[in-house]
Amino acid sequence: MENLNAYEKPVTLKNIMRFAVPTIAMTVFMSFYTMVDGLFVSNLIGTDALSAINLTAPVIQLVTAISTMLAAGGSAVIMKKMGEQKTDEAKEDFTFLILVNVIVGIVMCAVGYLAMDYIFAGMNLTAVVEGYCVEYLSRYLVFTVPILLMNNFTLYMIASEKANLSLICSVTGGVLNMALDYMFIAGFDMGISGAAIATGLGYSVTAAAGLFVFSRKKSLLHFKKPVFRFRVLASAAANGCSEMATALVTGIITMMFNWTMLHYVGEDGVAAVTIIMYVLMFASSLYTGYSYGAAPMLSFYYGEQNHEKLKKLVALSMKVIAAISVVTVAASFILTRPLVSVFARPDNPVYDLAVTGNRICTAALFFIGFNIFASGMFTALSNGIVSAVLACSRSFVFMLITMIVLPLLLGVNGIWLATPAAELMALALSVTMFVKYRKRYGYY
């Protein structure tokens, strides 16, 4: 089939990067315009508003967790069926899972508004910061359904050999977000509400494009009369549970970071955490983008039972990730002060906290890429249990241990050291699982 030529080509670095470069660019750009949100908020409103965005992050991650689970798990299930030549069934399942996401989005939006008054209670926030939190989240929740569709269509565009379109949508949405950030905050004086609305409208670009593209029968995947198959929903949920777990526990860990920083430093510490999370997110987006690009290939070759291609793909992926790791560590360490100064001036107490924290947290970039790829690889191979174990251990268990122990021993520096220590522990587990399952899947 002409549409499957990309999967039938030899596995070379050049052909892998044809899949991966657009997805890397897409995730990098998405993280970049998230950073720009923070840039506008911190410079035009203040670091209190920047702290508020971080304090609402756990709720936002909870909202998107189920969608992420269905998107990543569903993509693996559907592309495996495509590799097995069950194309009509794959399209029915695709449409069904999109409808499930819409329903989930409506429910999550309603629950979010009902719980709004209780979410930030007990954090001992100042009235100003709490007001920013409620204002930002209430506007953000309006866009719950478009954001869930964006998460899904991003992955399905990649799987449908439309990674370039996904990139174009991300760039367009990002540029729109940046322009609206300035217009709403600086021009219309809408404050943090403007930042939330700008973000929601930026994300909506991919949602709108996806509805149009997947309505056309020329697409490798396109909407077809859905068929309810409980096993498909269960399989998608099981395969993508690691991604959902990552989103959920990331929210929990973010809350722990915030509470610990509030205890040791105060709201300035929360602002510093926000800046460092932006830097780590930007660097991690390289690995996430590569994993998104490689995942459909892994799923297709697994469905095809082509072990030779799997071996080549995994081996080349390890080399790519190692190269990215070295570059990101060097860049993050060298550019620490310029990066931090974009969000906080040197005379702001947040500046010194963030500079110290970023230099310590940079060590995590040696390990993050391999951990992200390992979890994504097992999802693509339809082993959601192993993927979930890796993701939960990395994002929650190991982070919980290091967040409790290291601050008691080292104070504020222990908070910063928690991330690299947890990622190193996760790397050991990733290597163990990689070796344990190599014969079952034939990737090594």
Coordinates of C-alpha atoms in Angstrom, one line a residue:
M1 CA 0.0 0.0 0.0
E2 CA 1.2 3.4 -0.9
N3 CA 0.3 4.9 2.4
L4 CA 2.5 2.4 4.3
N5 CA 5.7 3.1 2.3
A6 CA 7.2 5.0 5.2
Y7 CA 7.0 2.0 7.4
E8 CA 8.3 -0.4 4.7
K9 CA 11.5 1.6 4.2
P10 CA 14.8 0.4 5.7
V11 CA 15.5 1.4 9.2
T12 CA 18.3 4.0 8.9
L13 CA 19.0 7.1 11.0
K14 CA 17.8 9.2 8.0
N15 CA 14.5 7.5 7.8
I16 CA 13.9 7.5 11.6
M17 CA 14.6 11.2 11.7
R18 CA 12.1 11.8 9.0
F19 CA 9.5 10.6 11.5
A20 CA 11.2 12.1 14.6
V21 CA 12.4 15.6 13.5
P22 CA 8.9 17.0 13.0
T23 CA 7.8 15.5 16.4
I24 CA 10.9 16.8 18.2
A25 CA 10.3 20.3 16.7
M26 CA 6.7 20.1 17.6
T27 CA 7.3 19.2 21.3
V28 CA 10.1 21.7 21.6
F29 CA 8.0 24.4 20.2
M30 CA 5.0 23.5 22.5
S31 CA 7.3 23.6 25.5
F32 CA 8.8 26.9 24.2
Y33 CA 5.5 28.6 24.0
T34 CA 4.6 27.3 27.5
M35 CA 7.8 29.0 28.6
V36 CA 6.7 32.2 26.8
D37 CA 3.5 32.1 28.8
G38 CA 5.6 32.2 31.9
L39 CA 7.8 34.9 30.5
F40 CA 4.8 37.2 29.8
V41 CA 3.2 36.4 33.2
S42 CA 6.4 37.0 35.2
N43 CA 7.4 40.2 33.5
L44 CA 4.0 41.8 32.9
I45 CA 2.2 40.7 36.0
G46 CA 4.8 39.4 38.5
T47 CA 6.3 36.4 40.1
D48 CA 3.3 35.9 42.3
A49 CA 1.3 35.2 39.1
L50 CA 4.1 32.9 37.9
S51 CA 3.8 30.9 41.2
A52 CA 0.0 30.7 40.7
I53 CA 0.5 29.0 37.3
N54 CA 2.7 26.4 39.0
L55 CA 0.2 25.9 41.8
T56 CA -2.6 25.2 39.3
A57 CA -0.4 22.7 37.3
P58 CA -1.4 19.6 39.3
V59 CA -5.1 20.3 38.5
I60 CA -4.4 20.8 34.8
Q61 CA -2.3 17.6 34.7
L62 CA -5.2 15.7 36.3
V63 CA -7.5 17.0 33.6
T64 CA -5.3 15.8 30.8
A65 CA -4.2 12.5 32.4
I66 CA -7.0 10.4 31.0
S67 CA -6.7 11.9 27.6
T68 CA -3.0 11.2 27.5
M69 CA -3.7 7.6 28.5
L70 CA -6.2 7.1 25.7
A71 CA -4.1 8.9 23.1
A72 CA -0.8 7.0 23.8
G73 CA -2.4 3.6 24.5
G74 CA -4.9 4.0 21.7
S75 CA -2.2 4.9 19.2
A76 CA -0.3 1.8 20.0
V77 CA -3.4 -0.5 19.7
I78 CA -4.5 1.1 16.4
M79 CA -1.1 1.1 14.7
K80 CA -0.6 -2.6 15.8
K81 CA -3.9 -3.4 14.0
M82 CA -2.7 -1.4 11.0
G83 CA 0.5 -3.5 10.9
E84 CA -1.8 -6.6 11.1
Q85 CA -3.7 -5.2 8.0
K86 CA -6.9 -4.7 10.1
T87 CA -7.4 -1.2 8.7
D88 CA -11.2 -0.9 8.9
E89 CA -11.3 -2.1 12.4
A90 CA -8.5 0.3 13.3
K91 CA -10.5 3.3 11.9
E92 CA -13.6 2.3 13.8
D93 CA -11.6 2.1 17.0
F94 CA -9.9 5.5 16.3
T95 CA -13.3 7.2 16.0
F96 CA -14.7 5.5 19.1
L97 CA -11.7 6.6 21.2
I98 CA -12.0 10.2 20.0
L99 CA -15.7 10.2 21.1
V100 CA -14.7 8.8 24.5
N101 CA -12.2 11.7 24.9
V102 CA -15.0 14.3 24.1
I103 CA -17.2 12.8 26.8
V104 CA -14.4 12.6 29.3
G105 CA -13.5 16.3 28.6
I106 CA -17.1 17.4 29.3
V107 CA -17.2 15.5 32.6
M108 CA -13.8 16.7 33.7
C109 CA -14.7 20.3 33.0
A110 CA -17.9 20.1 35.0
V111 CA -16.1 18.4 38.0
G112 CA -13.3 21.1 37.8
Y113 CA -15.8 23.9 38.3
L114 CA -17.7 22.1 41.1
A115 CA -14.4 21.6 43.0
M116 CA -13.0 25.0 42.3
D117 CA -13.7 26.4 45.8
Y118 CA -11.9 23.5 47.5
I119 CA -8.8 23.0 45.4
F120 CA -6.5 25.6 46.9
A121 CA -7.9 25.5 50.5
G122 CA -5.3 24.6 53.1
M123 CA -2.2 25.8 51.2
N124 CA -1.8 28.9 53.3
L125 CA -1.5 31.1 50.2
T126 CA -1.7 34.9 50.3
A127 CA -5.0 36.3 49.1
V128 CA -3.2 37.6 45.9
V129 CA -1.7 34.3 44.9
E130 CA -4.9 32.4 45.6
G131 CA -6.9 34.8 43.6
Y132 CA -4.5 34.4 40.7
C133 CA -4.9 30.6 41.0
V134 CA -8.7 30.6 40.8
E135 CA -8.7 33.2 38.0
Y136 CA -6.3 31.2 35.8
L137 CA -7.9 27.8 36.4
S138 CA -11.5 29.0 35.8
R139 CA -10.5 30.3 32.4
Y140 CA -8.4 27.3 31.5
L141 CA -11.1 24.8 32.1
V142 CA -13.3 26.3 29.4
F143 CA -10.9 24.8 26.9
T144 CA -10.9 21.2 28.4
V145 CA -12.4 19.4 25.4
P146 CA -10.2 21.2 22.7
I147 CA -7.1 20.5 24.9
L148 CA -8.0 16.8 25.1
L149 CA -8.6 16.6 21.4
M150 CA -5.3 18.3 20.8
N151 CA -3.5 15.7 22.9
N152 CA -5.1 12.9 20.8
F153 CA -4.8 14.4 17.3
T154 CA -1.1 15.3 17.9
L155 CA -0.3 11.6 18.2
Y156 CA -2.7 10.4 15.6
M157 CA -1.3 12.8 13.0
I158 CA 2.2 11.4 13.7
A159 CA 0.9 7.8 13.3
S160 CA -0.9 8.8 10.1
E161 CA 2.4 10.0 8.5
K162 CA 1.3 13.6 9.0
A163 CA 4.0 14.6 11.5
N164 CA 4.7 17.8 9.4
L165 CA 1.1 18.8 9.7
S166 CA 1.2 18.3 13.5
L167 CA 4.3 20.5 13.6
I168 CA 2.6 23.2 11.5
C169 CA -0.4 23.1 13.9
S170 CA 1.9 23.4 16.9
V171 CA 3.8 26.3 15.4
T172 CA 0.6 28.1 14.4
G173 CA -1.0 27.5 17.8
G174 CA 2.2 28.6 19.5
V175 CA 2.5 31.8 17.5
L176 CA -1.2 32.5 18.2
N177 CA -0.6 31.9 21.9
M178 CA 2.3 34.3 22.0
A179 CA 0.5 37.0 20.1
L180 CA -2.6 36.7 22.2
D181 CA -0.5 36.6 25.4
Y182 CA 0.8 40.1 24.6
M183 CA -2.5 41.4 23.3
F184 CA -4.6 40.2 26.2
I185 CA -2.1 40.9 29.0
A186 CA -0.3 44.1 27.8
G187 CA -2.9 45.4 25.4
F188 CA -6.3 44.6 27.0
D189 CA -5.0 44.4 30.6
M190 CA -6.7 41.1 31.2
G191 CA -4.0 39.9 33.6
I192 CA -3.6 36.2 34.2
S193 CA -7.0 35.5 32.7
G194 CA -5.6 36.6 29.3
A195 CA -2.7 34.1 29.7
A196 CA -5.1 31.2 30.3
I197 CA -7.4 32.2 27.4
A198 CA -4.4 32.6 25.0
T199 CA -3.1 29.2 26.0
G200 CA -6.5 27.6 25.4
L201 CA -7.0 29.2 22.0
G202 CA -3.4 28.2 21.0
Y203 CA -4.1 24.5 21.8
S204 CA -7.5 24.7 20.0
V205 CA -5.7 25.1 16.6
T206 CA -4.6 21.4 16.5
A207 CA -8.1 20.3 17.7
A208 CA -9.7 22.2 14.8
A209 CA -7.2 21.0 12.3
G210 CA -7.6 17.4 13.4
L211 CA -11.4 17.4 13.1
F212 CA -11.0 18.6 9.5
V213 CA -8.1 16.3 8.5
F214 CA -9.5 13.1 10.0
S215 CA -12.9 13.7 8.3
R216 CA -11.2 13.2 5.0
K217 CA -11.0 9.6 3.6
K218 CA -7.6 10.3 2.0
S219 CA -6.0 10.2 5.5
L220 CA -4.4 6.9 6.6
L221 CA -6.6 7.2 9.6
H222 CA -10.0 8.8 9.3
F223 CA -13.4 8.9 11.0
K224 CA -15.6 6.0 10.4
K225 CA -18.8 4.9 12.0
P226 CA -17.6 3.9 15.5
V227 CA -18.1 0.5 17.0
F228 CA -18.1 0.1 20.8
R229 CA -15.5 -2.5 21.7
F230 CA -14.9 -2.7 25.4
R231 CA -11.7 -4.6 24.9
V232 CA -10.3 -1.8 22.8
L233 CA -11.0 0.8 25.4
A234 CA -9.6 -1.5 28.1
S235 CA -6.5 -2.3 26.0
A236 CA -5.9 1.4 25.2
A237 CA -6.3 2.2 28.9
A238 CA -3.9 -0.5 29.9
N239 CA -1.3 0.4 27.3
G240 CA -1.5 4.1 28.1
C241 CA -1.8 3.8 31.9
S242 CA 1.9 4.7 32.3
E243 CA 1.3 8.0 30.5
M244 CA -1.8 8.6 32.7
A245 CA 0.2 7.7 35.8
T246 CA 3.0 10.0 34.7
A247 CA 0.6 12.9 34.4
L248 CA -1.1 12.2 37.7
V249 CA 2.0 11.6 39.8
T250 CA 3.7 14.6 38.1
G251 CA 0.9 16.7 39.5
I252 CA 1.3 15.1 43.0
I253 CA 5.1 15.7 42.9
T254 CA 4.6 19.2 41.7
M255 CA 2.4 19.8 44.8
M256 CA 5.1 18.2 47.0
F257 CA 7.7 20.6 45.4
N258 CA 5.4 23.5 46.1
W259 CA 4.6 22.5 49.7
T260 CA 8.3 21.8 50.5
M261 CA 9.4 25.1 49.0
L262 CA 6.6 27.0 50.8
H263 CA 7.9 25.4 54.0
Y264 CA 11.6 26.1 53.4
V265 CA 11.6 29.4 51.4
G266 CA 8.1 30.7 50.8
E267 CA 6.4 31.7 47.6
D268 CA 9.7 32.9 46.1
G269 CA 10.7 29.2 46.2
V270 CA 7.6 28.2 44.2
A271 CA 8.5 30.8 41.5
A272 CA 12.0 29.4 41.4
V273 CA 10.6 25.8 41.0
T274 CA 8.5 27.1 38.1
I275 CA 11.5 28.5 36.3
I276 CA 13.5 25.3 36.6
M277 CA 10.5 23.2 35.5
Y278 CA 10.3 25.3 32.4
V279 CA 14.0 24.6 31.7
L280 CA 13.7 20.8 32.4
M281 CA 10.5 20.6 30.3
F282 CA 12.2 22.3 27.4
A283 CA 15.1 19.9 27.4
S284 CA 12.9 16.8 28.1
S285 CA 10.7 17.8 25.1
L286 CA 13.6 16.7 22.8
Y287 CA 13.3 13.1 24.2
T288 CA 9.5 13.1 24.3
G289 CA 9.4 14.3 20.7
Y290 CA 11.8 11.6 19.6
S291 CA 9.8 8.9 21.5
Y292 CA 6.6 10.2 19.8
G293 CA 8.2 9.9 16.4
A294 CA 9.6 6.4 17.0
A295 CA 6.5 4.9 18.8
P296 CA 4.3 4.3 15.6
M297 CA 7.3 2.6 14.0
L298 CA 7.8 0.4 17.1
S299 CA 4.1 -0.6 17.1
F300 CA 4.0 -1.3 13.4
Y301 CA 7.1 -3.5 13.4
Y302 CA 5.9 -5.3 16.5
G303 CA 2.5 -6.0 14.8
E304 CA 4.5 -7.1 11.7
Q305 CA 6.8 -9.3 13.9
N306 CA 9.8 -7.7 12.1
H307 CA 12.4 -8.2 14.8
E308 CA 15.3 -7.1 12.6
K309 CA 13.8 -3.7 12.1
L310 CA 13.0 -3.5 15.8
K311 CA 16.6 -4.2 16.7
K312 CA 17.9 -1.5 14.4
L313 CA 15.3 1.0 15.5
V314 CA 16.1 0.5 19.2
A315 CA 19.9 0.5 18.7
L316 CA 19.8 3.7 16.7
S317 CA 17.4 5.3 19.2
M318 CA 19.8 4.7 22.1
K319 CA 22.6 6.5 20.2
V320 CA 20.4 9.5 19.3
I321 CA 19.3 9.8 22.9
A322 CA 22.8 9.7 24.2
A323 CA 23.9 12.4 21.9
I324 CA 20.9 14.6 22.9
S325 CA 21.7 14.0 26.6
V326 CA 25.3 15.4 26.2
V327 CA 24.2 18.5 24.3
T328 CA 21.3 19.4 26.7
V329 CA 23.4 19.0 29.8
A330 CA 26.2 21.2 28.4
A331 CA 23.7 23.8 27.2
S332 CA 21.6 23.9 30.4
F333 CA 24.7 24.4 32.6
I334 CA 26.3 27.0 30.4
L335 CA 23.1 29.0 29.8
T336 CA 21.8 28.8 33.4
R337 CA 22.1 32.5 34.2
P338 CA 20.7 33.8 30.8
L339 CA 17.8 31.4 31.0
V340 CA 16.9 32.4 34.6
S341 CA 17.3 36.1 33.9
V342 CA 14.6 35.9 31.3
F343 CA 12.1 35.2 34.1
A344 CA 13.5 37.0 37.1
R345 CA 15.9 39.9 37.4
P346 CA 19.2 39.4 39.3
D347 CA 18.0 41.7 42.1
N348 CA 14.9 39.4 42.6
P349 CA 15.5 36.8 45.4
V350 CA 13.9 34.2 43.0
Y351 CA 17.0 34.6 40.7
D352 CA 19.7 33.2 43.0
L353 CA 17.4 30.3 44.1
A354 CA 16.7 29.4 40.5
V355 CA 20.3 29.6 39.3
T356 CA 21.5 27.2 42.1
G357 CA 18.5 24.9 41.5
N358 CA 19.0 24.7 37.8
R359 CA 22.7 23.8 38.0
I360 CA 21.9 21.0 40.4
C361 CA 18.9 19.7 38.4
T362 CA 20.8 19.8 35.1
A363 CA 22.4 16.4 36.1
A364 CA 19.0 14.8 35.6
L365 CA 19.3 15.4 31.9
F366 CA 21.9 12.6 31.7
F367 CA 19.2 10.1 32.6
I368 CA 15.8 11.5 31.6
G369 CA 16.0 10.7 27.9
F370 CA 16.6 7.0 28.4
N371 CA 13.8 6.7 31.0
I372 CA 11.3 8.5 28.7
F373 CA 12.2 6.3 25.7
A374 CA 12.0 3.1 27.8
S375 CA 8.5 3.8 29.0
G376 CA 7.4 4.9 25.6
M377 CA 8.9 1.9 24.0
F378 CA 7.0 -0.6 26.2
T379 CA 3.7 1.4 25.5
A380 CA 4.4 1.1 21.8
L381 CA 5.0 -2.6 22.3
S382 CA 1.6 -2.9 24.0
N383 CA 3.1 -3.7 27.4
G384 CA 1.3 -1.1 29.4
I385 CA 2.1 -2.8 32.7
V386 CA 5.9 -2.5 32.4
S387 CA 5.5 1.0 31.0
A388 CA 3.4 1.9 34.0
V389 CA 5.9 0.4 36.4
L390 CA 8.7 2.4 34.8
A391 CA 6.7 5.7 34.7
C392 CA 5.2 5.4 38.2
S393 CA 8.5 4.4 39.8
R394 CA 10.3 7.3 38.0
S395 CA 7.7 10.0 38.5
F396 CA 6.3 9.0 41.9
V397 CA 8.0 6.3 44.0
F398 CA 11.6 7.4 43.5
M399 CA 10.7 11.1 43.6
L400 CA 8.7 10.6 46.8
I401 CA 11.7 8.9 48.4
T402 CA 14.2 11.6 47.4
M403 CA 11.8 14.4 48.1
I404 CA 11.3 13.2 51.7
V405 CA 14.9 12.2 52.5
L406 CA 17.2 14.6 50.8
P407 CA 15.7 17.9 52.0
L408 CA 16.0 16.6 55.6
L409 CA 19.7 16.0 55.0
L410 CA 20.6 18.9 52.7
G411 CA 17.9 21.5 53.1
V412 CA 16.9 23.5 50.0
N413 CA 19.8 21.9 48.0
G414 CA 18.2 18.5 48.8
I415 CA 15.0 19.6 47.0
W416 CA 17.0 20.4 43.9
L417 CA 19.0 17.2 44.1
A418 CA 15.8 15.1 44.4
T419 CA 15.1 15.1 40.6
P420 CA 18.6 13.8 39.4
A421 CA 18.7 11.2 42.2
A422 CA 15.2 9.9 41.3
E423 CA 16.1 9.8 37.6
L424 CA 19.3 7.8 38.3
M425 CA 17.3 5.3 40.3
A426 CA 14.8 5.1 37.4
L427 CA 17.5 4.5 34.9
A428 CA 18.6 1.4 36.8
L429 CA 15.1 0.1 36.7
S430 CA 14.7 0.9 33.0
V431 CA 17.9 -1.0 32.2
T432 CA 16.7 -4.0 34.2
M433 CA 13.3 -4.1 32.3
F434 CA 15.1 -3.6 29.0
V435 CA 17.3 -6.6 29.5
K436 CA 14.5 -8.8 31.0
Y437 CA 12.1 -8.4 28.0
R438 CA 14.7 -8.3 25.2
K439 CA 13.9 -11.9 24.1
R440 CA 10.1 -11.6 24.2
Y441 CA 10.1 -8.7 21.8
G442 CA 13.3 -9.3 19.9
Y443 CA 14.6 -5.7 20.0
Y444 CA 18.0 -6.7 21.3

